[in-house]
Coordinates of N, CA and C in Angstrom, one line a residue:
M1 N 144.7 111.5 221.3 CA 145.5 112.4 220.5 C 145.2 112.3 219.0
R2 N 145.0 111.1 218.5 CA 144.8 110.8 217.1 C 143.5 111.5 216.6
D3 N 142.5 111.4 217.4 CA 141.2 112.0 217.0 C 141.3 113.5 216.8
N4 N 142.1 114.2 217.6 CA 142.2 115.6 217.5 C 143.0 116.0 216.2
A5 N 144.0 115.2 215.9 CA 144.8 115.4 214.7 C 144.0 115.3 213.4
T6 N 143.1 114.4 213.4 CA 142.4 114.1 212.1 C 141.1 115.0 212.1
A7 N 140.6 115.4 213.2 CA 139.3 116.1 213.2 C 139.4 117.4 212.5
G8 N 140.5 118.1 212.6 CA 140.6 119.4 212.1 C 141.0 119.4 210.6
D9 N 141.4 118.3 210.1 CA 141.9 118.2 208.7 C 140.7 117.8 207.8
S10 N 140.0 118.8 207.2 CA 138.8 118.5 206.4 C 139.2 117.9 205.0
K11 N 140.4 118.1 204.6 CA 140.8 117.5 203.3 C 140.9 116.0 203.3
S12 N 141.1 115.4 204.5 CA 141.2 114.0 204.6 C 139.8 113.3 204.5
S13 N 138.7 114.0 204.7 CA 137.4 113.4 204.6 C 137.0 113.2 203.2
K14 N 136.2 112.2 202.9 CA 135.7 111.9 201.6 C 134.6 112.9 201.2
G15 N 134.5 113.2 199.9 CA 133.5 114.1 199.4 C 133.5 115.5 199.9
M16 N 132.6 116.3 199.3 CA 132.5 117.7 199.7 C 131.0 118.1 199.9
S17 N 130.8 119.0 200.8 CA 129.4 119.5 201.0 C 129.0 120.3 199.8
R18 N 127.7 120.6 199.7 CA 127.1 121.4 198.7 C 127.7 122.9 198.8
E19 N 127.8 123.3 200.1 CA 128.4 124.7 200.3 C 129.8 124.8 199.9
E20 N 130.6 123.7 200.2 CA 132.0 123.7 199.7 C 132.1 123.7 198.2
L21 N 131.3 123.0 197.5 CA 131.3 122.9 196.1 C 130.9 124.3 195.5
L22 N 129.9 124.9 196.0 CA 129.5 126.2 195.4 C 130.4 127.3 195.7
A23 N 131.3 127.1 196.7 CA 132.3 128.2 197.0 C 133.6 128.0 196.2
L24 N 133.7 127.0 195.4 CA 135.0 126.8 194.6 C 135.3 127.9 193.7
P25 N 136.6 128.1 193.4 CA 136.9 129.1 192.4 C 136.6 128.6 191.0
V26 N 136.9 129.4 190.0 CA 136.6 129.1 188.6 C 137.2 127.8 188.1
A27 N 138.4 127.5 188.5 CA 139.1 126.2 188.2 C 139.7 125.7 189.5
V28 N 139.8 124.4 189.6 CA 140.3 123.7 190.8 C 141.4 122.7 190.3
D29 N 142.2 122.3 191.3 CA 143.2 121.3 190.9 C 142.5 119.9 190.9
L30 N 143.2 119.0 190.3 CA 142.6 117.7 190.1 C 142.3 117.0 191.4
D31 N 143.1 117.2 192.5 CA 142.8 116.6 193.8 C 141.5 117.0 194.3
T32 N 141.2 118.3 194.2 CA 140.0 118.9 194.7 C 138.8 118.3 193.9
S33 N 138.9 118.2 192.6 CA 137.9 117.6 191.8 C 137.7 116.2 192.1
N34 N 138.8 115.4 192.3 CA 138.7 114.0 192.6 C 137.9 113.9 193.9
R35 N 138.2 114.7 194.9 CA 137.5 114.7 196.2 C 136.0 114.9 196.0
A36 N 135.6 115.9 195.2 CA 134.2 116.2 194.9 C 133.5 115.1 194.2
L37 N 134.2 114.3 193.4 CA 133.6 113.2 192.7 C 133.7 111.9 193.4
G38 N 134.5 111.9 194.5 CA 134.6 110.6 195.2 C 135.6 109.7 194.6
L39 N 136.5 110.3 193.8 CA 137.6 109.4 193.1 C 138.8 109.4 193.9
G40 N 139.6 108.4 193.9 CA 140.9 108.3 194.5 C 141.9 109.1 193.6
R41 N 143.0 109.5 194.2 CA 144.0 110.2 193.5 C 144.5 109.5 192.3
S42 N 144.9 108.3 192.5 CA 145.5 107.5 191.3 C 144.5 107.4 190.2
K43 N 143.3 107.1 190.5 CA 142.2 106.9 189.5 C 142.0 108.2 188.8
G44 N 141.9 109.3 189.5 CA 141.6 110.6 188.9 C 142.7 111.0 187.9
Y45 N 144.0 110.8 188.3 CA 145.1 111.2 187.5 C 145.2 110.2 186.3
E46 N 144.8 109.0 186.5 CA 144.8 108.0 185.4 C 143.8 108.4 184.3
L47 N 142.6 108.8 184.8 CA 141.5 109.2 183.9 C 141.9 110.5 183.1
A48 N 142.5 111.5 183.8 CA 142.9 112.7 183.2 C 144.0 112.5 182.2
K49 N 144.9 111.6 182.5 CA 146.0 111.3 181.5 C 145.5 110.7 180.3
R50 N 144.5 109.8 180.4 CA 143.9 109.1 179.2 C 142.9 110.0 178.5
G51 N 142.5 111.1 179.0 CA 141.5 112.0 178.4 C 140.1 111.5 178.7
A52 N 139.9 110.7 179.8 CA 138.7 110.1 180.1 C 138.0 110.6 181.4
Y53 N 138.5 111.8 181.9 CA 138.0 112.3 183.1 C 136.5 112.8 182.8
P54 N 135.6 112.6 183.7 CA 134.2 112.9 183.5 C 133.8 114.3 183.2
C55 N 134.7 115.3 183.4 CA 134.4 116.7 183.0 C 135.7 117.3 182.4
K56 N 135.6 118.5 182.0 CA 136.7 119.2 181.2 C 137.9 119.4 182.1
V57 N 139.1 118.9 181.6 CA 140.4 119.1 182.3 C 141.3 119.9 181.4
L58 N 141.9 120.9 182.0 CA 142.9 121.7 181.3 C 144.3 121.3 181.8
R59 N 145.2 121.1 180.8 CA 146.6 120.8 181.2 C 147.4 122.1 181.1
L60 N 147.9 122.5 182.2 CA 148.7 123.7 182.2 C 150.1 123.4 182.7
G61 N 151.0 123.2 181.8 CA 152.4 122.7 182.1 C 152.3 121.3 182.6
N62 N 152.8 121.1 183.8 CA 152.7 119.8 184.5 C 151.4 119.6 185.4
A63 N 150.6 120.7 185.4 CA 149.5 120.6 186.3 C 148.2 120.4 185.6
Y64 N 147.2 119.8 186.2 CA 145.9 119.6 185.7 C 144.9 120.6 186.4
R65 N 144.0 121.2 185.7 CA 143.0 122.0 186.4 C 141.6 121.6 185.8
V66 N 140.6 121.6 186.6 CA 139.3 121.2 186.2 C 138.4 122.5 186.3
V67 N 137.6 122.7 185.2 CA 136.7 123.8 185.1 C 135.6 123.6 186.1
T68 N 135.4 124.4 187.1 CA 134.4 124.2 188.1 C 133.0 124.2 187.6
A69 N 132.7 125.0 186.6 CA 131.3 125.0 186.0 C 131.0 123.6 185.5
D70 N 131.9 123.0 184.8 CA 131.7 121.6 184.3 C 131.5 120.6 185.4
L71 N 132.3 120.8 186.5 CA 132.2 119.9 187.6 C 130.9 120.0 188.3
L72 N 130.4 121.3 188.5 CA 129.1 121.5 189.1 C 128.0 121.0 188.3
E73 N 128.1 121.1 186.9 CA 127.1 120.6 186.0 C 127.0 119.1 186.1
L74 N 128.1 118.4 186.1 CA 128.2 117.0 186.3 C 127.5 116.5 187.6
L75 N 127.7 117.3 188.6 CA 127.1 117.0 189.9 C 125.7 117.4 190.1
G76 N 125.2 118.1 189.1 CA 123.8 118.6 189.2 C 123.6 119.8 190.0
L77 N 124.7 120.6 190.1 CA 124.6 121.8 191.0 C 124.8 123.1 190.1
A78 N 124.7 123.0 188.8 CA 124.9 124.1 187.9 C 123.8 125.2 188.2
A79 N 124.2 126.5 188.1 CA 123.3 127.6 188.4 C 122.4 127.8 187.2

């Protein structure tokens, strides 16, 4: 039973495929960006809070958003 429960949950897997990355919207939440970069949630939020995140982060109220173009450039997938 456990295998079936985790097999369908793609968010629990580490990293993202090239196709998933290229299909991202203009800006993504910090958790999605952390997943693309292979960062843990705590580390990603810590870096964003310190202003040390590896790509551009926008602070919108209490939420962080990452500009997808900067994320793709960092990963070497810029168009």
